[in-house]
mmCIF file of C-alpha atoms in Angstrom:
data_model
loop_
_atom_site.group_PDB
_atom_site.id
_atom_site.type_symbol
_atom_site.label_atom_id
_atom_site.label_comp_id
_atom_site.label_asym_id
_atom_site.label_seq_id
_atom_site.Cartn_x
_atom_site.Cartn_y
_atom_site.Cartn_z
ATOM 1 C CA MET A 1435 -193.192 41.048 -79.827
ATOM 2 C CA PRO A 1436 -191.062 40.152 -76.801
ATOM 3 C CA TYR A 1437 -192.709 38.772 -73.702
ATOM 4 C CA ARG A 1438 -191.989 39.557 -70.090
ATOM 5 C CA ARG A 1439 -191.196 37.126 -67.319
ATOM 6 C CA LEU A 1440 -191.311 37.752 -63.603
ATOM 7 C CA PRO A 1441 -188.034 37.254 -61.687
ATOM 8 C CA ASN A 1442 -187.543 33.690 -60.436
ATOM 9 C CA THR A 1443 -184.485 34.159 -58.200
ATOM 10 C CA ASP A 1444 -183.953 36.317 -55.126
ATOM 11 C CA THR A 1445 -181.146 38.206 -56.852
ATOM 12 C CA ALA A 1446 -183.435 38.999 -59.801
ATOM 13 C CA ARG A 1447 -186.253 40.075 -57.475
ATOM 14 C CA ILE A 1448 -183.940 42.475 -55.659
ATOM 15 C CA ALA A 1449 -182.623 43.862 -58.960
ATOM 16 C CA ALA A 1450 -186.179 44.442 -60.245
ATOM 17 C CA LEU A 1451 -187.194 46.323 -57.102
ATOM 18 C CA GLU A 1452 -183.978 48.345 -57.040
ATOM 19 C CA LYS A 1453 -184.484 49.454 -60.627
ATOM 20 C CA ALA A 1454 -188.052 50.517 -59.998
ATOM 21 C CA VAL A 1455 -187.154 52.422 -56.833
ATOM 22 C CA SER A 1456 -184.206 54.119 -58.551
ATOM 23 C CA MET A 1457 -186.590 55.728 -61.049
ATOM 24 C CA GLU A 1458 -187.739 58.083 -58.308
ATOM 25 C CA HIS A 1459 -184.469 59.955 -58.928
ATOM 26 C CA VAL A 1460 -185.022 60.075 -62.706
ATOM 27 C CA TYR A 1461 -188.579 61.340 -62.983
ATOM 28 C CA GLY A 1462 -190.582 63.753 -60.901
ATOM 29 C CA VAL A 1463 -193.541 62.643 -58.813
ATOM 30 C CA ASN A 1464 -196.043 63.475 -61.545
ATOM 31 C CA GLU A 1465 -194.005 61.726 -64.234
ATOM 32 C CA GLN A 1466 -193.690 58.340 -62.564
ATOM 33 C CA ALA A 1467 -195.076 55.379 -64.515
ATOM 34 C CA ALA A 1468 -196.179 53.729 -61.257
ATOM 35 C CA SER A 1469 -198.124 55.253 -58.400
ATOM 36 C CA TYR A 1470 -196.343 56.860 -55.451
ATOM 37 C CA LYS A 1471 -198.019 54.317 -53.160
ATOM 38 C CA THR A 1472 -196.675 51.376 -55.148
ATOM 39 C CA LEU A 1473 -193.148 52.783 -55.379
ATOM 40 C CA ASN A 1474 -193.132 53.516 -51.651
ATOM 41 C CA GLU A 1475 -194.258 49.959 -50.944
ATOM 42 C CA ALA A 1476 -191.489 48.734 -53.239
ATOM 43 C CA ARG A 1477 -188.887 50.752 -51.312
ATOM 44 C CA VAL A 1478 -190.021 49.380 -47.944
ATOM 45 C CA LEU A 1479 -190.400 45.821 -49.212
ATOM 46 C CA LEU A 1480 -186.982 45.928 -50.884
ATOM 47 C CA ARG A 1481 -185.332 46.678 -47.545
ATOM 48 C CA ARG A 1482 -187.256 43.912 -45.779
ATOM 49 C CA PHE A 1483 -186.569 41.408 -48.527
ATOM 50 C CA LYS A 1484 -182.835 42.117 -48.661
ATOM 51 C CA ASN A 1485 -182.652 41.669 -44.881
ATOM 52 C CA ALA A 1486 -184.552 38.371 -45.118
ATOM 53 C CA VAL A 1487 -182.261 37.095 -47.872
ATOM 54 C CA GLU A 1488 -179.166 38.049 -45.881
ATOM 55 C CA GLN A 1489 -180.571 36.413 -42.739
ATOM 56 C CA PHE A 1490 -181.329 33.179 -44.564
ATOM 57 C CA ARG A 1491 -177.887 33.079 -46.180
ATOM 58 C CA PHE A 1492 -176.236 33.700 -42.807
ATOM 59 C CA CYS A 1493 -178.224 30.903 -41.127
ATOM 60 C CA TYR A 1494 -177.634 28.498 -44.001
ATOM 61 C CA THR A 1495 -173.893 29.204 -44.092
ATOM 62 C CA SER A 1496 -173.589 28.889 -40.318
ATOM 63 C CA GLN A 1497 -175.394 25.553 -40.403
ATOM 64 C CA ALA A 1498 -173.206 24.257 -43.229
ATOM 65 C CA GLU A 1499 -169.990 25.297 -41.479
ATOM 66 C CA ALA A 1500 -171.072 23.766 -38.163
ATOM 67 C CA ASN A 1501 -172.196 20.591 -39.920
ATOM 68 C CA ARG A 1502 -168.654 19.785 -41.064
ATOM 69 C CA GLN A 1503 -167.421 19.610 -37.472
ATOM 70 C CA TYR A 1504 -170.629 17.895 -36.391
ATOM 71 C CA GLN A 1505 -170.112 15.078 -38.896
ATOM 72 C CA THR A 1506 -166.685 14.441 -37.371
ATOM 73 C CA HIS A 1507 -168.180 14.142 -33.879
ATOM 74 C CA LEU A 1508 -170.924 11.867 -35.207
ATOM 75 C CA LYS A 1509 -168.431 9.577 -36.931
ATOM 76 C CA THR A 1510 -166.222 9.377 -33.836
ATOM 77 C CA ALA A 1511 -169.133 8.607 -31.493
ATOM 78 C CA ARG A 1512 -170.396 5.900 -33.860
ATOM 79 C CA LEU A 1513 -166.917 4.374 -34.030
ATOM 80 C CA TYR A 1514 -166.487 4.199 -30.239
ATOM 81 C CA ILE A 1515 -169.973 2.810 -29.650
ATOM 82 C CA SER A 1516 -169.466 0.165 -32.323
ATOM 83 C CA HIS A 1517 -166.040 -0.806 -30.952
ATOM 84 C CA PHE A 1518 -167.327 -1.038 -27.390
ATOM 85 C CA ILE A 1519 -170.079 -3.451 -28.458
ATOM 86 C CA GLN A 1520 -167.604 -5.529 -30.445
ATOM 87 C CA VAL A 1521 -165.206 -5.736 -27.491
ATOM 88 C CA LEU A 1522 -168.106 -6.651 -25.194
ATOM 89 C CA ASN A 1523 -169.144 -9.446 -27.548
ATOM 90 C CA LEU A 1524 -165.563 -10.752 -27.694
ATOM 91 C CA ALA A 1525 -165.432 -10.726 -23.884
ATOM 92 C CA VAL A 1526 -168.595 -12.847 -23.843
ATOM 93 C CA VAL A 1527 -167.061 -15.277 -26.365
ATOM 94 C CA ARG A 1528 -163.968 -15.588 -24.125
ATOM 95 C CA ASN A 1529 -166.249 -16.189 -21.118
ATOM 96 C CA GLU A 1530 -164.932 -13.031 -19.445
ATOM 97 C CA VAL A 1531 -168.469 -11.592 -19.350
ATOM 98 C CA ARG A 1532 -171.601 -13.627 -18.762
ATOM 99 C CA LYS A 1533 -173.724 -13.479 -21.892
ATOM 100 C CA GLU A 1534 -176.915 -12.780 -19.929
ATOM 101 C CA HIS A 1535 -175.258 -9.568 -18.707
ATOM 102 C CA LYS A 1536 -175.620 -8.236 -22.253
ATOM 103 C CA LEU A 1537 -179.231 -7.597 -21.315
ATOM 104 C CA PHE A 1538 -178.019 -4.710 -19.145
ATOM 105 C CA TYR A 1539 -177.103 -2.943 -22.381
ATOM 106 C CA GLY A 1540 -180.295 -3.842 -24.231
ATOM 107 C CA LEU A 1541 -178.384 -6.450 -26.277
ATOM 108 C CA GLU A 1542 -179.667 -9.951 -26.926
ATOM 109 C CA PRO A 1543 -177.408 -12.553 -25.246
ATOM 110 C CA ASP A 1544 -177.098 -14.752 -28.340
ATOM 111 C CA ASP A 1545 -176.899 -11.980 -30.928
ATOM 112 C CA PHE A 1546 -173.308 -10.968 -31.633
ATOM 113 C CA THR A 1547 -173.960 -8.467 -34.387
ATOM 114 C CA VAL A 1548 -173.530 -4.728 -33.920
ATOM 115 C CA PRO A 1549 -176.949 -3.006 -33.914
ATOM 116 C CA GLU A 1550 -177.826 -0.407 -36.523
ATOM 117 C CA LEU A 1551 -175.962 2.849 -35.941
ATOM 118 C CA THR A 1552 -176.764 4.708 -39.160
ATOM 119 C CA SER A 1553 -178.755 7.610 -37.749
ATOM 120 C CA GLU A 1554 -178.207 10.146 -34.990
ATOM 121 C CA LYS A 1555 -181.138 8.657 -33.075
ATOM 122 C CA HIS A 1556 -179.447 5.246 -33.106
ATOM 123 C CA ILE A 1557 -176.275 6.811 -31.686
ATOM 124 C CA ILE A 1558 -178.222 8.582 -28.951
ATOM 125 C CA VAL A 1559 -180.122 5.430 -27.974
ATOM 126 C CA TRP A 1560 -177.124 3.101 -27.933
ATOM 127 C CA GLY A 1561 -174.818 5.606 -26.290
ATOM 128 C CA GLU A 1562 -177.204 5.874 -23.346
ATOM 129 C CA ARG A 1563 -177.727 2.113 -23.224
ATOM 130 C CA LEU A 1564 -174.008 1.356 -23.130
ATOM 131 C CA ILE A 1565 -173.278 3.939 -20.423
ATOM 132 C CA ASP A 1566 -176.169 2.767 -18.232
ATOM 133 C CA GLY A 1567 -175.488 -0.899 -19.015
ATOM 134 C CA GLU A 1568 -171.818 -0.778 -18.089
ATOM 135 C CA ARG A 1569 -172.668 0.956 -14.808
ATOM 136 C CA GLU A 1570 -175.291 -1.703 -14.045
ATOM 137 C CA ARG A 1571 -172.998 -4.603 -14.934
ATOM 138 C CA LEU A 1572 -170.169 -3.233 -12.751
ATOM 139 C CA SER A 1573 -172.607 -2.895 -9.855
ATOM 140 C CA HIS A 1574 -173.131 -6.666 -10.185
ATOM 141 C CA GLY A 1575 -169.424 -7.345 -9.744
ATOM 142 C CA GLY A 1576 -168.358 -7.355 -13.367
ATOM 143 C CA ALA A 1577 -164.908 -6.241 -14.551
ATOM 144 C CA PRO A 1578 -164.709 -3.083 -16.688
ATOM 145 C CA ILE A 1579 -164.488 -3.298 -20.453
ATOM 146 C CA TYR A 1580 -161.241 -1.846 -21.813
ATOM 147 C CA ASN A 1581 -160.084 -0.540 -25.174
ATOM 148 C CA PRO A 1582 -162.290 1.422 -25.259
ATOM 149 C CA THR A 1583 -163.397 2.043 -21.706
ATOM 150 C CA ILE A 1584 -166.915 3.295 -21.114
ATOM 151 C CA ALA A 1585 -165.365 6.571 -19.901
ATOM 152 C CA LYS A 1586 -163.781 7.066 -23.319
ATOM 153 C CA VAL A 1587 -167.050 6.201 -25.034
ATOM 154 C CA LYS A 1588 -168.913 8.671 -22.811
ATOM 155 C CA VAL A 1589 -166.509 11.510 -23.620
ATOM 156 C CA HIS A 1590 -167.081 11.190 -27.362
ATOM 157 C CA TYR A 1591 -170.779 10.473 -26.885
ATOM 158 C CA ASP A 1592 -171.245 13.649 -24.797
ATOM 159 C CA ILE A 1593 -169.335 15.724 -27.380
ATOM 160 C CA PHE A 1594 -171.546 14.321 -30.115
ATOM 161 C CA LYS A 1595 -174.730 14.901 -28.121
ATOM 162 C CA ASP A 1596 -173.837 18.555 -27.468
ATOM 163 C CA ALA A 1597 -173.020 19.032 -31.148
ATOM 164 C CA TYR A 1598 -176.292 17.340 -32.085
ATOM 165 C CA GLY A 1599 -178.251 19.813 -29.959
ATOM 166 C CA GLU A 1600 -176.396 22.740 -31.521
ATOM 167 C CA GLN A 1601 -177.004 21.394 -35.007
ATOM 168 C CA GLN A 1602 -180.731 21.119 -34.319
ATOM 169 C CA ASN A 1603 -180.717 24.789 -33.303
ATOM 170 C CA TYR A 1604 -178.913 25.720 -36.513
ATOM 171 C CA LYS A 1605 -181.499 23.789 -38.525
ATOM 172 C CA LEU A 1606 -184.351 25.462 -36.657
ATOM 173 C CA ASN A 1607 -182.907 28.920 -37.305
ATOM 174 C CA THR A 1608 -182.444 28.115 -41.000
ATOM 175 C CA THR A 1609 -185.990 26.755 -41.260
ATOM 176 C CA ARG A 1610 -187.418 29.890 -39.627
ATOM 177 C CA ALA A 1611 -185.394 32.131 -41.932
ATOM 178 C CA GLN A 1612 -186.511 30.081 -44.931
ATOM 179 C CA SER A 1613 -190.175 30.353 -43.931
ATOM 180 C CA GLY A 1614 -189.931 34.105 -43.513
ATOM 181 C CA LEU A 1615 -188.197 34.436 -46.871
ATOM 182 C CA ASP A 1616 -190.775 32.249 -48.619
ATOM 183 C CA ALA A 1617 -193.606 34.419 -47.292
ATOM 184 C CA LEU A 1618 -191.840 37.584 -48.472
ATOM 185 C CA ARG A 1619 -191.175 36.103 -51.922
ATOM 186 C CA SER A 1620 -194.914 35.819 -52.494
ATOM 187 C CA GLU A 1621 -195.396 39.426 -51.374
ATOM 188 C CA VAL A 1622 -192.547 40.643 -53.571
ATOM 189 C CA ASP A 1623 -193.839 38.779 -56.636
ATOM 190 C CA SER A 1624 -197.304 40.292 -56.203
ATOM 191 C CA LEU A 1625 -195.888 43.791 -55.873
ATOM 192 C CA ILE A 1626 -193.603 43.405 -58.897
ATOM 193 C CA LEU A 1627 -196.518 42.151 -60.981
ATOM 194 C CA ASP A 1628 -198.668 45.129 -59.954
ATOM 195 C CA LEU A 1629 -195.827 47.572 -60.541
ATOM 196 C CA TRP A 1630 -195.002 46.166 -63.987
ATOM 197 C CA ASN A 1631 -198.659 46.264 -64.998
ATOM 198 C CA GLN A 1632 -198.835 49.939 -64.034
ATOM 199 C CA VAL A 1633 -195.662 50.763 -65.955
ATOM 200 C CA GLU A 1634 -196.749 48.965 -69.115
ATOM 201 C CA ALA A 1635 -200.153 50.629 -68.983
ATOM 202 C CA TYR A 1636 -198.526 54.051 -68.557
ATOM 203 C CA TYR A 1637 -196.354 53.595 -71.665
ATOM 204 C CA ALA A 1638 -198.911 51.616 -73.686
ATOM 205 C CA THR A 1639 -199.381 54.336 -76.353
ATOM 206 C CA LEU A 1640 -195.680 54.769 -77.157
ATOM 207 C CA PRO A 1641 -194.035 53.130 -80.197
ATOM 208 C CA PRO A 1642 -192.930 49.545 -79.369
ATOM 209 C CA ASP A 1643 -189.169 50.209 -79.237
ATOM 210 C CA ILE A 1644 -189.515 53.265 -77.014
ATOM 211 C CA ARG A 1645 -192.164 51.605 -74.845
ATOM 212 C CA ILE A 1646 -189.953 48.574 -74.238
ATOM 213 C CA SER A 1647 -186.947 50.753 -73.438
ATOM 214 C CA ARG A 1648 -188.929 52.850 -70.926
ATOM 215 C CA CYS A 1649 -190.380 49.741 -69.289
ATOM 216 C CA GLN A 1650 -186.959 48.112 -69.014
ATOM 217 C CA ALA A 1651 -185.745 51.172 -67.163
ATOM 218 C CA TYR A 1652 -188.267 50.280 -64.431
ATOM 219 C CA GLY A 1653 -186.827 46.772 -64.234
ATOM 220 C CA ILE A 1654 -189.254 44.901 -66.494
ATOM 221 C CA ILE A 1655 -187.483 41.935 -68.055
ATOM 222 C CA TYR A 1656 -188.311 41.084 -71.654
ATOM 223 C CA TYR A 1657 -187.384 37.976 -73.602
ATOM 224 C CA TYR A 1658 -187.296 37.667 -77.347
ATOM 225 C CA ARG A 1659 -188.505 34.561 -79.108
ATOM 226 C CA SER A 1660 -186.213 32.640 -81.432
ATOM 227 C CA GLY A 1661 -185.647 34.617 -84.610
ATOM 228 C CA GLU A 1662 -187.200 37.762 -83.186
ATOM 229 C CA LYS A 1663 -185.113 40.881 -83.826
ATOM 230 C CA LYS A 1664 -184.070 43.059 -80.921
ATOM 231 C CA PRO A 1665 -184.075 46.843 -81.218
ATOM 232 C CA GLU A 1666 -180.556 48.243 -81.755
ATOM 233 C CA ASN A 1667 -180.690 50.228 -78.521
ATOM 234 C CA ASP A 1668 -181.991 47.290 -76.454
#
């Protein structure tokens, strides 16, 4: 005998509910294999679930599309911050900047390596440090760093920071939509299980081939084991 399996994708869940609800137009109220209460719950839950799926897909797609532009801003900000530090270090080597003035930027005077800039948090920290540090050093009579100037660094840093804030909002919206969808999935699975149990119980006395066909009409999904013969009308 074939065995049933509950839907394991959102598309399959929606299809199962739609099939069950559609049977209201096939049979009269007294001929339904599932209770009116259950079918009404299925109709309401189907609408809610489809809305939740659409909302999640919209949020996820919006985040993905925005992320492509965001990655460009991140890469550019990282590049300018890295170059500024390298130019500053070269100025110290040429004795154009006193090495102790590197402390204004949070940089060790005798360390000429570029600090880690792999994450967004690193970019945020070092962007702020360079902007504040250059301002402090100039207030002590220092000459501006050029190619890139701190103004150029700040432009790309500010663009990145705005994009970072927007991206966090996109992620938050997607997370909220995902949580709402996850909660509904559990509700949908419970309802489908109850509905399928009612349908199978209603048709339990029919011959196997007819029973399976009637149950499938309500959206129940059956799988046949290897070597098991399917009915011709299945």
